[in-house]
Coordinates of C-alpha atoms in Angstrom, one line a residue:
M1 CA 113.7 67.9 100.8
V2 CA 112.1 70.0 98.2
L3 CA 113.4 73.4 97.2
N4 CA 110.7 75.8 96.0
D5 CA 111.6 78.8 93.9
A6 CA 109.4 81.9 93.5
R7 CA 109.7 85.6 92.8
N8 CA 107.2 87.7 94.7
D9 CA 105.8 91.2 94.8
T10 CA 109.0 92.5 96.5
G11 CA 110.9 91.8 93.2
L12 CA 113.0 89.4 95.1
H13 CA 113.6 85.8 94.1
V14 CA 113.5 83.4 97.0
T15 CA 114.0 79.6 97.5
S16 CA 112.1 78.0 100.3
L17 CA 112.6 74.6 102.1
G18 CA 111.4 73.1 105.3
E19 CA 107.8 72.9 106.3
R20 CA 107.6 73.6 110.0
G21 CA 109.2 75.5 112.8
P22 CA 110.3 79.1 113.2
L23 CA 111.3 81.1 110.1
V24 CA 115.0 81.6 109.1
A25 CA 116.2 83.6 106.2
F26 CA 119.7 83.8 104.7
C27 CA 121.2 86.9 102.9
H28 CA 124.2 86.4 100.8
G29 CA 127.2 88.7 100.1
L30 CA 128.4 90.6 97.0
F31 CA 128.4 88.4 93.8
G32 CA 126.4 85.7 95.7
Q33 CA 123.0 84.1 95.2
G34 CA 120.6 82.6 97.7
K35 CA 121.5 79.1 96.6
N36 CA 125.0 79.7 98.0
W37 CA 123.4 79.0 101.4
T38 CA 121.8 75.7 100.4
T39 CA 124.1 73.4 102.3
I40 CA 123.7 75.4 105.5
A41 CA 120.0 75.7 105.0
K42 CA 119.6 72.0 104.6
G43 CA 121.3 71.6 108.0
V44 CA 118.6 73.7 109.8
A45 CA 115.5 72.9 107.6
E46 CA 114.4 69.9 109.6
D47 CA 113.4 72.2 112.5
H48 CA 112.8 75.5 110.5
R49 CA 111.1 77.1 107.5
V50 CA 113.9 78.5 105.5
L51 CA 114.1 81.2 102.9
L52 CA 117.1 81.7 100.7
V53 CA 117.0 85.3 99.3
D54 CA 118.5 86.5 96.1
M55 CA 119.4 90.0 97.3
P56 CA 118.6 93.0 95.2
H57 CA 120.9 93.5 92.2
H58 CA 121.8 89.8 92.3
G59 CA 120.6 86.4 91.1
R60 CA 117.1 86.4 89.8
S61 CA 115.9 89.4 91.8
A62 CA 115.1 92.8 90.4
W63 CA 117.7 95.5 89.8
A64 CA 117.5 99.2 90.6
D65 CA 119.4 102.3 89.5
R66 CA 121.5 102.6 92.6
F67 CA 122.7 100.5 95.6
D68 CA 121.6 101.8 99.0
Y69 CA 121.6 99.7 102.2
L70 CA 118.3 101.3 103.4
D71 CA 116.5 100.5 100.2
V72 CA 117.9 96.9 100.1
A73 CA 117.0 96.3 103.8
D74 CA 113.5 97.6 103.3
R75 CA 112.9 95.5 100.2
V76 CA 114.0 92.4 102.1
A77 CA 111.9 93.4 105.0
G78 CA 108.9 93.1 102.7
L79 CA 109.3 89.3 102.8
F80 CA 108.5 89.2 106.6
R81 CA 105.6 89.7 108.9
E82 CA 105.4 91.0 112.5
D83 CA 103.3 87.9 113.5
D84 CA 105.9 85.6 112.1
P85 CA 109.3 87.2 113.0
V86 CA 112.4 85.9 111.3
A87 CA 115.9 84.7 112.5
L88 CA 117.9 86.6 110.0
V89 CA 121.3 85.4 108.8
G90 CA 123.5 87.7 106.7
H91 CA 127.0 87.4 105.3
S92 CA 129.2 90.4 104.3
M93 CA 127.0 92.7 102.2
G94 CA 124.0 90.6 103.2
G95 CA 125.1 90.9 106.8
K96 CA 125.2 94.7 106.6
A97 CA 121.7 94.7 105.0
A98 CA 120.5 92.4 107.7
M99 CA 121.8 94.7 110.4
V100 CA 120.1 97.7 108.8
L101 CA 116.9 95.7 108.5
A102 CA 117.0 94.7 112.2
L103 CA 117.6 98.3 113.2
R104 CA 114.8 99.8 111.0
H105 CA 112.3 96.9 111.5
P106 CA 113.1 95.3 114.9
E107 CA 109.6 93.9 115.2
L108 CA 110.2 91.6 112.1
V109 CA 113.5 90.1 113.4
E110 CA 113.4 87.6 116.3
R111 CA 117.2 87.2 116.3
L112 CA 120.1 88.1 114.1
C113 CA 123.2 86.3 112.9
V114 CA 125.9 88.5 111.3
V115 CA 128.6 86.7 109.4
D116 CA 132.0 88.1 109.0
V117 CA 131.2 91.8 108.6
S118 CA 131.0 94.8 111.0
P119 CA 128.8 97.9 111.1
V120 CA 131.6 100.2 110.0
D121 CA 132.8 102.0 106.8
Y122 CA 135.6 99.9 105.7
A123 CA 137.2 102.6 103.5
A124 CA 137.3 104.9 106.4
A125 CA 138.9 102.1 108.5
G126 CA 141.6 101.7 105.8
R127 CA 140.2 98.7 103.9
G128 CA 139.5 99.5 100.3
T129 CA 137.3 97.9 97.6
E130 CA 140.1 97.6 94.9
E131 CA 139.9 93.8 94.9
F132 CA 136.2 93.8 94.2
A133 CA 136.6 96.6 91.6
G134 CA 139.1 94.4 89.8
Y135 CA 136.7 91.5 89.7
I136 CA 133.9 93.6 88.3
E137 CA 136.2 95.1 85.6
A138 CA 137.3 91.6 84.6
M139 CA 133.7 90.3 84.4
L140 CA 132.5 93.3 82.4
G141 CA 135.6 92.9 80.1
L142 CA 134.5 89.4 79.1
D143 CA 133.0 89.4 75.5
L144 CA 129.8 87.5 76.1
A145 CA 128.7 87.8 72.5
T146 CA 131.5 85.6 71.3
L147 CA 131.6 83.3 74.4
E148 CA 131.0 79.7 73.4
H149 CA 131.7 77.7 76.7
R150 CA 131.9 78.4 80.3
R151 CA 135.4 77.0 80.3
D152 CA 136.4 79.8 78.0
A153 CA 135.2 82.4 80.5
D154 CA 137.1 80.6 83.2
A155 CA 140.3 80.8 81.0
A156 CA 139.7 84.5 80.2
L157 CA 139.3 85.4 83.8
T158 CA 142.4 83.6 85.0
D159 CA 144.9 86.5 84.9
A160 CA 142.5 88.9 86.7
V161 CA 141.2 86.4 89.2
P162 CA 144.0 83.9 89.7
N163 CA 142.4 82.2 92.7
P164 CA 140.4 79.3 91.2
T165 CA 138.0 79.2 94.1
V166 CA 137.1 82.8 93.8
R167 CA 136.9 82.5 90.0
S168 CA 134.5 79.5 90.3
F169 CA 132.4 81.6 92.7
L170 CA 132.2 84.5 90.3
L171 CA 131.4 82.3 87.4
Q172 CA 128.3 80.9 89.1
N173 CA 126.8 84.3 88.2
L174 CA 127.3 83.6 84.4
H175 CA 123.9 82.6 83.0
H176 CA 123.1 80.9 79.7
H177 CA 119.6 81.3 78.3
A178 CA 118.2 81.0 74.7
G179 CA 121.7 80.8 73.3
Q180 CA 122.9 83.9 75.0
W181 CA 125.3 84.5 78.0
S182 CA 124.6 87.2 80.6
W183 CA 125.7 88.1 84.1
R184 CA 123.1 87.8 86.9
P185 CA 124.5 90.6 89.1
N186 CA 123.9 94.3 88.2
L187 CA 127.6 94.8 87.7
E188 CA 127.5 98.3 86.4
V189 CA 125.7 99.7 89.5
L190 CA 127.6 97.5 91.9
G191 CA 130.9 98.7 90.5
R192 CA 129.8 102.4 90.5
D193 CA 128.5 102.1 94.1
L194 CA 131.3 100.0 95.6
E195 CA 132.1 102.7 98.2
V196 CA 128.5 102.5 99.4
L197 CA 128.7 98.7 99.6
G198 CA 131.8 99.0 101.7
G199 CA 130.4 101.7 103.8
W200 CA 127.8 101.9 106.6
P201 CA 124.8 104.3 106.6
E202 CA 125.7 106.0 109.8
D203 CA 124.0 109.3 109.0
A204 CA 120.9 107.7 107.6
L205 CA 120.5 105.7 110.9
A206 CA 120.8 108.8 113.1
G207 CA 118.2 108.6 115.9
V208 CA 117.5 104.9 115.3
P209 CA 117.8 103.0 118.6
P210 CA 120.0 99.9 118.9
Y211 CA 118.6 96.5 118.1
D212 CA 117.9 94.8 121.4
G213 CA 117.4 91.3 120.0
R214 CA 119.9 88.5 120.4
T215 CA 122.7 88.8 117.9
L216 CA 125.4 86.2 117.0
W217 CA 128.5 87.7 115.4
V218 CA 130.5 85.1 113.6
A219 CA 134.0 85.7 112.3
G220 CA 136.5 83.8 110.3
Q221 CA 139.8 83.5 112.2
R222 CA 141.8 84.7 109.1
S223 CA 139.4 87.4 108.1
A224 CA 140.1 91.1 108.5
Y225 CA 136.4 92.1 108.3
V226 CA 135.8 91.5 112.1
R227 CA 138.5 93.0 114.2
E228 CA 138.9 94.1 117.8
E229 CA 138.6 97.8 116.9
Y230 CA 135.2 97.2 115.3
A231 CA 133.8 95.8 118.5
A232 CA 132.7 99.2 119.9
A233 CA 130.5 99.8 116.8
M234 CA 128.9 96.4 117.1
D235 CA 128.3 96.8 120.8
R236 CA 126.7 100.2 120.2
W237 CA 124.2 99.0 117.6
F238 CA 123.7 95.5 118.8
P239 CA 124.4 95.4 122.6
R240 CA 123.3 91.8 123.0
N241 CA 125.9 90.5 120.6
R242 CA 128.0 87.4 121.2
R243 CA 131.1 86.9 119.0
V244 CA 132.2 83.5 117.8
V245 CA 135.5 83.1 115.9
I246 CA 135.7 80.0 113.7
K247 CA 139.2 78.6 113.3
D248 CA 140.8 77.8 109.9
A249 CA 138.4 80.1 108.1
G250 CA 138.6 83.4 106.3
H251 CA 135.8 85.7 105.0
W252 CA 133.7 82.9 103.5
V253 CA 133.6 81.2 106.8
H254 CA 130.3 79.3 106.1
S255 CA 131.8 77.9 102.9
E256 CA 135.2 77.2 104.4
Q257 CA 134.0 75.5 107.5
P258 CA 130.3 74.5 106.8
Q259 CA 130.0 71.8 109.4
V260 CA 131.3 74.0 112.2
F261 CA 129.3 77.0 111.0
T262 CA 126.1 74.9 110.9
E263 CA 126.6 73.6 114.4
V264 CA 127.2 77.1 115.7
L265 CA 124.1 78.4 113.9
R266 CA 121.9 75.4 115.0
R267 CA 122.8 76.1 118.7
F268 CA 122.0 79.8 118.4
L269 CA 118.7 79.1 116.7
A270 CA 117.8 76.5 119.5
S271 CA 118.8 78.6 122.4

């Protein structure tokens, strides 16, 4: 199975695989890259054409001077056509962007899979962004000019990011080219606009009708990003949603339980 990389006129870098069947696109979360979805994508690529999207401000995609869900959603929407609608899968930040895209451009989205995120302002709901702010501060605090090896970066981040799995995930964004290290994500803007990332553009969506397409809402059993009190907001914006809770998984449900998640997604795509 061949992975094909390209950057197109939307300014977004995408990786494609699969040669036949309906179109499926994956949108990653904060600090992620399209390639994070490779395992899941290979599980559906026999029957689908797949796009793995580097979201704006991430991976090899273009940066902007601010983070805004409407801008992000509209830029991703530029990848799709009305005559070839997409099954859109989004996790966390990518899930919010996917929801906004489906609401603003329903003709482009044949169905929607939202992974462990809700259409709510998490700060207003009592969930802050301090954890992510700490990650960004630690990443920006790394002296890339004197860095020699990736293992040195791992050691330098250990105090601020003690969880080795999270630290490894963050370090996937550390890029070495022509003898220099750099971070792929737009850390300054993402750090400044963390409240926007954790929010939901309620006012900007005023007057936009609910998305009437089929919607799968996947949650990790141990995650706090999908809770019963958020169901009313999900039902309001996506009235045809069906919630599936995956056991023994937290926020990164597709990474923690890839086989279960892939089977759930395959059934949704085939139904």
